[in-house]
Amino acid sequence: MMKKNHKELTVRVILTILILLCCIRQFMNGAFENVFTCILCLILFCIPNLISKRFSIQLPVFLQVVIMVFIFSAEILGEVNAYYVKIPIWDTVLHTINGFLMAAIGFSLVDIFNRSERFLVKLSPVFVAIVAFCFSMTIGVLWEFFEFGMDMLFHTDMQKDFFIDTIHSVALNPTGANVPVHVNVTELLVNGNDWMAAYGGYLDIGLIDTMKDLFVNFIGAVSFSIIGYVYVKYRGHKKSVAAQLIPTVIREDDDVLDRFGNQLHQQSESLIRQTAETSDHTP
């Protein structure tokens, strides 16, 4: 049986109480969308434990704490309390952490199978690190697709806009050549309002935010991929950062990987016997 760690339980209780208080406050203010966000957070808090029990995987305490703090920071502080607007770097920091965490999860998925004696193919530390990096970047791209879809379908503003005052575009080239024309925007009227005086530029609709998010996701993914590579290359240092973030399989009488390996072995033997019997009866 998996034992509850007091540190993880303490963090979970504190964050749950804060979420419930926030939920009650948002309900009293009539902000029912935020109430749904609070409920979603509580559901997300349960997912790591469900995965741990379902697949007999021991999640490190530090990883569980980081996941809960990340969810709380993104949804309750970021969305409900508008930290994304109040603190400009909030979104950037969270996307960097997300890239780091997703790389850790992708790394774990490969490392768990890589360490099993039931699987004959063993991947090198470099390949495991590359898989972790690719997994993290894929999740980052899918999230940007989600943000774009929400903005287009439900008119949200998940892809935050930036005010810029220069244009570099081949579309403005009068000769039609593939040479960008550089324009400094000094005057801009929108519905009779002077945007240059009010905002200092025109709106870039989400492009800069998307590329910024992917870039910092890239930084987080590369960072953990390097840490993960060192962890696999010199496995055994349990105090390393990677060791605190990589789940391990709980070895009981018959764990998940053993059951899968046994089934695979039995199916292989059955296929070999059937092939042999077919060959014996072939004239």
mmCIF file of C-alpha atoms in Angstrom:
data_model
loop_
_atom_site.group_PDB
_atom_site.id
_atom_site.type_symbol
_atom_site.label_atom_id
_atom_site.label_comp_id
_atom_site.label_asym_id
_atom_site.label_seq_id
_atom_site.Cartn_x
_atom_site.Cartn_y
_atom_site.Cartn_z
ATOM 1 C CA MET A 1 0.000 0.000 0.000
ATOM 2 C CA MET A 2 1.166 3.492 -0.778
ATOM 3 C CA LYS A 3 1.713 5.675 2.237
ATOM 4 C CA LYS A 4 0.560 9.254 2.319
ATOM 5 C CA ASN A 5 3.380 11.690 2.881
ATOM 6 C CA HIS A 6 2.659 14.385 5.457
ATOM 7 C CA LYS A 7 4.189 17.144 3.321
ATOM 8 C CA GLU A 8 2.071 16.257 0.298
ATOM 9 C CA LEU A 9 -1.035 15.943 2.457
ATOM 10 C CA THR A 10 -0.388 19.301 4.136
ATOM 11 C CA VAL A 11 0.003 21.090 0.790
ATOM 12 C CA ARG A 12 -3.103 19.364 -0.565
ATOM 13 C CA VAL A 13 -5.224 20.376 2.455
ATOM 14 C CA ILE A 14 -4.040 24.005 2.410
ATOM 15 C CA LEU A 15 -4.632 24.428 -1.326
ATOM 16 C CA THR A 16 -8.013 22.675 -1.138
ATOM 17 C CA ILE A 17 -9.167 25.025 1.629
ATOM 18 C CA LEU A 18 -8.027 28.047 -0.397
ATOM 19 C CA ILE A 19 -9.867 26.760 -3.467
ATOM 20 C CA LEU A 20 -13.067 26.157 -1.497
ATOM 21 C CA LEU A 21 -12.924 29.668 -0.031
ATOM 22 C CA CYS A 22 -12.361 31.082 -3.503
ATOM 23 C CA CYS A 23 -15.252 28.997 -4.849
ATOM 24 C CA ILE A 24 -17.626 30.315 -2.168
ATOM 25 C CA ARG A 25 -16.544 33.888 -2.841
ATOM 26 C CA GLN A 26 -17.022 33.550 -6.603
ATOM 27 C CA PHE A 27 -20.441 31.953 -6.091
ATOM 28 C CA MET A 28 -21.539 34.847 -3.879
ATOM 29 C CA ASN A 29 -20.312 37.303 -6.542
ATOM 30 C CA GLY A 30 -22.251 35.466 -9.233
ATOM 31 C CA ALA A 31 -19.097 34.535 -11.166
ATOM 32 C CA PHE A 32 -20.245 31.024 -12.044
ATOM 33 C CA GLU A 33 -17.528 30.479 -14.657
ATOM 34 C CA ASN A 34 -14.955 30.915 -11.898
ATOM 35 C CA VAL A 35 -16.927 28.518 -9.705
ATOM 36 C CA PHE A 36 -16.562 25.917 -12.456
ATOM 37 C CA THR A 37 -12.817 26.660 -12.611
ATOM 38 C CA CYS A 38 -12.522 26.033 -8.852
ATOM 39 C CA ILE A 39 -14.377 22.723 -9.159
ATOM 40 C CA LEU A 40 -12.148 21.758 -12.090
ATOM 41 C CA CYS A 41 -9.069 22.405 -9.935
ATOM 42 C CA LEU A 42 -10.350 20.066 -7.229
ATOM 43 C CA ILE A 43 -10.939 17.367 -9.860
ATOM 44 C CA LEU A 44 -7.442 17.843 -11.304
ATOM 45 C CA PHE A 45 -5.991 17.455 -7.812
ATOM 46 C CA CYS A 46 -7.418 13.904 -7.725
ATOM 47 C CA ILE A 47 -5.954 12.753 -11.049
ATOM 48 C CA PRO A 48 -2.363 12.021 -9.832
ATOM 49 C CA ASN A 49 -3.664 9.735 -7.065
ATOM 50 C CA LEU A 50 -6.021 7.970 -9.482
ATOM 51 C CA ILE A 51 -3.160 7.366 -11.924
ATOM 52 C CA SER A 52 -0.936 6.172 -9.097
ATOM 53 C CA LYS A 53 -3.491 3.619 -7.871
ATOM 54 C CA ARG A 54 -4.651 2.524 -11.315
ATOM 55 C CA PHE A 55 -1.183 1.790 -12.696
ATOM 56 C CA SER A 56 0.629 0.958 -9.421
ATOM 57 C CA ILE A 57 3.026 3.855 -9.876
ATOM 58 C CA GLN A 58 4.644 5.690 -6.982
ATOM 59 C CA LEU A 59 4.641 9.416 -7.674
ATOM 60 C CA PRO A 60 7.422 11.313 -5.872
ATOM 61 C CA VAL A 61 6.135 13.706 -3.218
ATOM 62 C CA PHE A 62 7.941 16.643 -4.796
ATOM 63 C CA LEU A 63 6.291 15.931 -8.162
ATOM 64 C CA GLN A 64 2.820 15.817 -6.603
ATOM 65 C CA VAL A 65 3.421 19.083 -4.770
ATOM 66 C CA VAL A 66 4.714 20.811 -7.910
ATOM 67 C CA ILE A 67 1.706 19.609 -9.931
ATOM 68 C CA MET A 68 -0.786 20.888 -7.334
ATOM 69 C CA VAL A 69 0.970 24.246 -6.955
ATOM 70 C CA PHE A 70 1.123 24.556 -10.753
ATOM 71 C CA ILE A 71 -2.626 23.878 -11.114
ATOM 72 C CA PHE A 72 -3.419 26.350 -8.337
ATOM 73 C CA SER A 73 -1.145 29.008 -9.838
ATOM 74 C CA ALA A 74 -2.522 28.583 -13.359
ATOM 75 C CA GLU A 75 -6.240 28.354 -12.616
ATOM 76 C CA ILE A 76 -6.965 30.053 -9.283
ATOM 77 C CA LEU A 77 -4.270 32.732 -9.291
ATOM 78 C CA GLY A 78 -3.909 33.105 -13.044
ATOM 79 C CA GLU A 79 -7.495 32.859 -14.282
ATOM 80 C CA VAL A 80 -9.737 33.626 -11.296
ATOM 81 C CA ASN A 81 -7.537 36.291 -9.688
ATOM 82 C CA ALA A 82 -6.279 37.644 -13.040
ATOM 83 C CA TYR A 83 -2.564 37.244 -12.306
ATOM 84 C CA TYR A 84 -2.052 36.779 -16.055
ATOM 85 C CA VAL A 85 -3.011 40.451 -16.440
ATOM 86 C CA LYS A 86 -1.695 41.851 -13.161
ATOM 87 C CA ILE A 87 1.718 40.178 -13.439
ATOM 88 C CA PRO A 88 2.973 40.230 -17.062
ATOM 89 C CA ILE A 89 5.538 37.444 -16.578
ATOM 90 C CA TRP A 90 3.065 35.087 -14.855
ATOM 91 C CA ASP A 91 2.108 33.348 -18.101
ATOM 92 C CA THR A 92 5.739 33.098 -19.197
ATOM 93 C CA VAL A 93 6.845 31.520 -15.918
ATOM 94 C CA LEU A 94 4.020 28.969 -15.973
ATOM 95 C CA HIS A 95 4.702 27.964 -19.586
ATOM 96 C CA THR A 96 8.362 27.447 -18.706
ATOM 97 C CA ILE A 97 7.409 25.251 -15.750
ATOM 98 C CA ASN A 98 4.903 23.419 -17.944
ATOM 99 C CA GLY A 99 7.630 22.594 -20.467
ATOM 100 C CA PHE A 100 9.798 21.303 -17.623
ATOM 101 C CA LEU A 101 6.993 19.189 -16.110
ATOM 102 C CA MET A 102 5.819 17.737 -19.425
ATOM 103 C CA ALA A 103 9.387 16.720 -20.222
ATOM 104 C CA ALA A 104 9.539 15.014 -16.816
ATOM 105 C CA ILE A 105 6.301 13.128 -17.514
ATOM 106 C CA GLY A 106 7.408 12.120 -21.016
ATOM 107 C CA PHE A 107 10.752 11.030 -19.616
ATOM 108 C CA SER A 108 9.005 8.959 -16.938
ATOM 109 C CA LEU A 109 6.794 7.140 -19.444
ATOM 110 C CA VAL A 110 9.846 5.930 -21.352
ATOM 111 C CA ASP A 111 12.064 5.325 -18.330
ATOM 112 C CA ILE A 112 9.510 3.103 -16.565
ATOM 113 C CA PHE A 113 9.369 0.714 -19.531
ATOM 114 C CA ASN A 114 13.076 1.089 -20.214
ATOM 115 C CA ARG A 115 13.893 -0.223 -16.725
ATOM 116 C CA SER A 116 11.585 -3.228 -16.953
ATOM 117 C CA GLU A 117 13.303 -6.583 -17.460
ATOM 118 C CA ARG A 118 10.307 -7.726 -19.534
ATOM 119 C CA PHE A 119 11.282 -5.503 -22.462
ATOM 120 C CA LEU A 120 14.278 -6.560 -24.517
ATOM 121 C CA VAL A 121 14.801 -3.194 -26.204
ATOM 122 C CA LYS A 122 16.691 -0.738 -24.018
ATOM 123 C CA LEU A 123 16.923 2.885 -25.095
ATOM 124 C CA SER A 124 20.064 4.941 -24.634
ATOM 125 C CA PRO A 125 20.022 7.954 -22.267
ATOM 126 C CA VAL A 126 20.265 10.306 -25.267
ATOM 127 C CA PHE A 127 17.213 8.747 -26.934
ATOM 128 C CA VAL A 128 15.202 8.873 -23.709
ATOM 129 C CA ALA A 129 16.065 12.571 -23.346
ATOM 130 C CA ILE A 130 15.032 13.230 -26.967
ATOM 131 C CA VAL A 131 11.682 11.482 -26.427
ATOM 132 C CA ALA A 132 11.093 13.573 -23.288
ATOM 133 C CA PHE A 133 11.855 16.762 -25.212
ATOM 134 C CA CYS A 134 9.565 15.833 -28.112
ATOM 135 C CA PHE A 135 6.748 14.865 -25.736
ATOM 136 C CA SER A 136 6.968 18.202 -23.935
ATOM 137 C CA MET A 137 7.001 20.224 -27.171
ATOM 138 C CA THR A 138 4.044 18.243 -28.538
ATOM 139 C CA ILE A 139 1.989 19.010 -25.436
ATOM 140 C CA GLY A 140 2.998 22.664 -25.745
ATOM 141 C CA VAL A 141 1.835 22.815 -29.375
ATOM 142 C CA LEU A 142 -1.460 21.059 -28.560
ATOM 143 C CA TRP A 143 -2.080 23.592 -25.791
ATOM 144 C CA GLU A 144 -1.535 26.467 -28.211
ATOM 145 C CA PHE A 145 -4.031 24.799 -30.570
ATOM 146 C CA PHE A 146 -6.479 24.688 -27.662
ATOM 147 C CA GLU A 147 -5.956 28.395 -26.891
ATOM 148 C CA PHE A 148 -6.443 29.322 -30.542
ATOM 149 C CA GLY A 149 -9.601 27.194 -30.740
ATOM 150 C CA MET A 150 -11.076 28.773 -27.618
ATOM 151 C CA ASP A 151 -10.355 32.276 -28.942
ATOM 152 C CA MET A 152 -11.926 31.530 -32.314
ATOM 153 C CA LEU A 153 -14.971 29.559 -31.133
ATOM 154 C CA PHE A 154 -15.827 31.223 -27.818
ATOM 155 C CA HIS A 155 -14.239 34.670 -28.316
ATOM 156 C CA THR A 156 -11.952 34.352 -25.311
ATOM 157 C CA ASP A 157 -8.495 35.918 -25.120
ATOM 158 C CA MET A 158 -6.285 33.016 -24.087
ATOM 159 C CA GLN A 159 -3.683 34.083 -26.639
ATOM 160 C CA LYS A 160 -2.809 37.425 -25.125
ATOM 161 C CA ASP A 161 -2.184 40.307 -27.534
ATOM 162 C CA PHE A 162 0.755 42.714 -27.691
ATOM 163 C CA PHE A 163 0.884 46.319 -28.868
ATOM 164 C CA ILE A 164 3.593 46.871 -31.481
ATOM 165 C CA ASP A 165 4.557 49.954 -33.473
ATOM 166 C CA THR A 166 6.429 48.553 -36.500
ATOM 167 C CA ILE A 167 5.469 46.434 -39.504
ATOM 168 C CA HIS A 168 7.809 44.209 -41.521
ATOM 169 C CA SER A 169 5.896 42.648 -44.397
ATOM 170 C CA VAL A 170 6.369 41.618 -48.025
ATOM 171 C CA ALA A 171 2.635 42.231 -48.517
ATOM 172 C CA LEU A 172 3.384 45.975 -48.544
ATOM 173 C CA ASN A 173 6.041 45.707 -51.257
ATOM 174 C CA PRO A 174 4.593 47.523 -54.323
ATOM 175 C CA THR A 175 6.734 45.478 -56.759
ATOM 176 C CA GLY A 176 5.477 42.147 -55.431
ATOM 177 C CA ALA A 177 9.024 41.012 -54.671
ATOM 178 C CA ASN A 178 9.787 38.783 -51.709
ATOM 179 C CA VAL A 179 11.447 41.676 -49.875
ATOM 180 C CA PRO A 180 9.864 42.984 -46.662
ATOM 181 C CA VAL A 181 8.897 46.625 -46.360
ATOM 182 C CA HIS A 182 9.632 48.183 -42.962
ATOM 183 C CA VAL A 183 7.072 50.686 -41.690
ATOM 184 C CA ASN A 184 7.132 52.615 -38.414
ATOM 185 C CA VAL A 185 3.535 53.186 -37.326
ATOM 186 C CA THR A 186 3.168 56.810 -36.194
ATOM 187 C CA GLU A 187 -0.564 57.308 -36.675
ATOM 188 C CA LEU A 188 -3.386 54.833 -36.053
ATOM 189 C CA LEU A 189 -7.086 55.598 -35.802
ATOM 190 C CA VAL A 190 -9.518 52.818 -34.837
ATOM 191 C CA ASN A 191 -13.185 53.793 -34.817
ATOM 192 C CA GLY A 192 -12.151 57.398 -34.333
ATOM 193 C CA ASN A 193 -9.790 56.641 -31.427
ATOM 194 C CA ASP A 194 -6.076 57.458 -31.588
ATOM 195 C CA TRP A 195 -4.461 54.160 -30.631
ATOM 196 C CA MET A 196 -0.920 55.499 -30.878
ATOM 197 C CA ALA A 197 -1.680 58.071 -28.185
ATOM 198 C CA ALA A 198 -3.666 55.650 -26.061
ATOM 199 C CA TYR A 199 -1.729 52.392 -26.459
ATOM 200 C CA GLY A 200 1.429 53.141 -28.424
ATOM 201 C CA GLY A 201 0.740 50.781 -31.300
ATOM 202 C CA TYR A 202 -1.585 48.286 -32.947
ATOM 203 C CA LEU A 203 -2.604 44.851 -31.724
ATOM 204 C CA ASP A 204 -0.672 41.768 -32.707
ATOM 205 C CA ILE A 205 -3.385 39.105 -32.439
ATOM 206 C CA GLY A 206 -1.799 36.279 -30.486
ATOM 207 C CA LEU A 207 1.207 35.506 -32.694
ATOM 208 C CA ILE A 208 3.893 36.933 -30.409
ATOM 209 C CA ASP A 209 2.273 35.346 -27.347
ATOM 210 C CA THR A 210 2.110 31.939 -29.031
ATOM 211 C CA MET A 211 5.743 31.997 -30.129
ATOM 212 C CA LYS A 212 6.849 33.271 -26.711
ATOM 213 C CA ASP A 213 4.968 30.439 -24.997
ATOM 214 C CA LEU A 214 6.505 27.827 -27.300
ATOM 215 C CA PHE A 215 9.976 29.288 -26.800
ATOM 216 C CA VAL A 216 9.828 29.184 -22.998
ATOM 217 C CA ASN A 217 8.269 25.695 -23.237
ATOM 218 C CA PHE A 218 11.327 24.801 -25.302
ATOM 219 C CA ILE A 219 13.605 26.132 -22.560
ATOM 220 C CA GLY A 220 11.815 24.073 -19.899
ATOM 221 C CA ALA A 221 11.861 20.946 -22.074
ATOM 222 C CA VAL A 222 15.573 21.248 -22.855
ATOM 223 C CA SER A 223 16.387 21.888 -19.195
ATOM 224 C CA PHE A 224 14.736 18.704 -17.941
ATOM 225 C CA SER A 225 15.950 16.642 -20.906
ATOM 226 C CA ILE A 226 19.528 17.484 -19.923
ATOM 227 C CA ILE A 227 18.810 16.747 -16.252
ATOM 228 C CA GLY A 228 17.088 13.484 -17.236
ATOM 229 C CA TYR A 229 19.999 12.459 -19.435
ATOM 230 C CA VAL A 230 22.438 12.935 -16.573
ATOM 231 C CA TYR A 231 20.070 11.030 -14.267
ATOM 232 C CA VAL A 232 19.942 7.980 -16.557
ATOM 233 C CA LYS A 233 23.631 8.154 -17.405
ATOM 234 C CA TYR A 234 24.631 8.183 -13.734
ATOM 235 C CA ARG A 235 21.609 6.529 -12.174
ATOM 236 C CA GLY A 236 21.622 6.125 -8.411
ATOM 237 C CA HIS A 237 21.824 9.695 -7.152
ATOM 238 C CA LYS A 238 18.450 9.856 -5.401
ATOM 239 C CA LYS A 239 18.970 13.449 -4.317
ATOM 240 C CA SER A 240 19.057 14.709 -7.910
ATOM 241 C CA VAL A 241 16.264 16.896 -9.254
ATOM 242 C CA ALA A 242 15.240 14.222 -11.759
ATOM 243 C CA ALA A 243 14.873 11.584 -9.038
ATOM 244 C CA GLN A 244 12.374 13.826 -7.251
ATOM 245 C CA LEU A 245 10.243 14.130 -10.397
ATOM 246 C CA ILE A 246 10.348 10.662 -11.969
ATOM 247 C CA PRO A 247 7.696 8.110 -10.843
ATOM 248 C CA THR A 248 8.678 4.533 -10.092
ATOM 249 C CA VAL A 249 6.738 1.295 -10.422
ATOM 250 C CA ILE A 250 5.627 -0.257 -7.145
ATOM 251 C CA ARG A 251 7.062 -3.770 -7.086
ATOM 252 C CA GLU A 252 4.488 -6.098 -5.583
ATOM 253 C CA ASP A 253 3.754 -9.760 -6.274
ATOM 254 C CA ASP A 254 2.441 -8.952 -9.697
ATOM 255 C CA ASP A 255 2.856 -5.374 -10.850
ATOM 256 C CA VAL A 256 1.494 -3.792 -13.991
ATOM 257 C CA LEU A 257 4.599 -4.241 -16.120
ATOM 258 C CA ASP A 258 4.995 -7.869 -15.067
ATOM 259 C CA ARG A 259 1.401 -8.616 -16.023
ATOM 260 C CA PHE A 260 1.884 -6.913 -19.363
ATOM 261 C CA GLY A 261 5.151 -8.764 -19.910
ATOM 262 C CA ASN A 262 3.603 -12.104 -19.031
ATOM 263 C CA GLN A 263 0.724 -11.529 -21.426
ATOM 264 C CA LEU A 264 3.129 -10.520 -24.189
ATOM 265 C CA HIS A 265 5.276 -13.595 -23.534
ATOM 266 C CA GLN A 266 2.269 -15.931 -23.546
ATOM 267 C CA GLN A 267 0.943 -14.435 -26.778
ATOM 268 C CA SER A 268 4.356 -14.852 -28.400
ATOM 269 C CA GLU A 269 4.582 -18.514 -27.372
ATOM 270 C CA SER A 270 1.039 -19.141 -28.599
ATOM 271 C CA LEU A 271 1.845 -17.547 -31.960
ATOM 272 C CA ILE A 272 4.999 -19.665 -32.294
ATOM 273 C CA ARG A 273 3.066 -22.881 -31.536
ATOM 274 C CA GLN A 274 0.357 -22.002 -34.041
ATOM 275 C CA THR A 275 2.972 -21.279 -36.699
ATOM 276 C CA ALA A 276 4.724 -24.580 -35.977
ATOM 277 C CA GLU A 277 1.473 -26.559 -36.125
ATOM 278 C CA THR A 278 0.551 -24.893 -39.411
ATOM 279 C CA SER A 279 3.950 -25.770 -40.852
ATOM 280 C CA ASP A 280 3.594 -29.438 -39.771
ATOM 281 C CA HIS A 281 0.227 -29.781 -41.522
ATOM 282 C CA THR A 282 1.352 -28.037 -44.697
ATOM 283 C CA PRO A 283 1.917 -30.630 -47.482
#
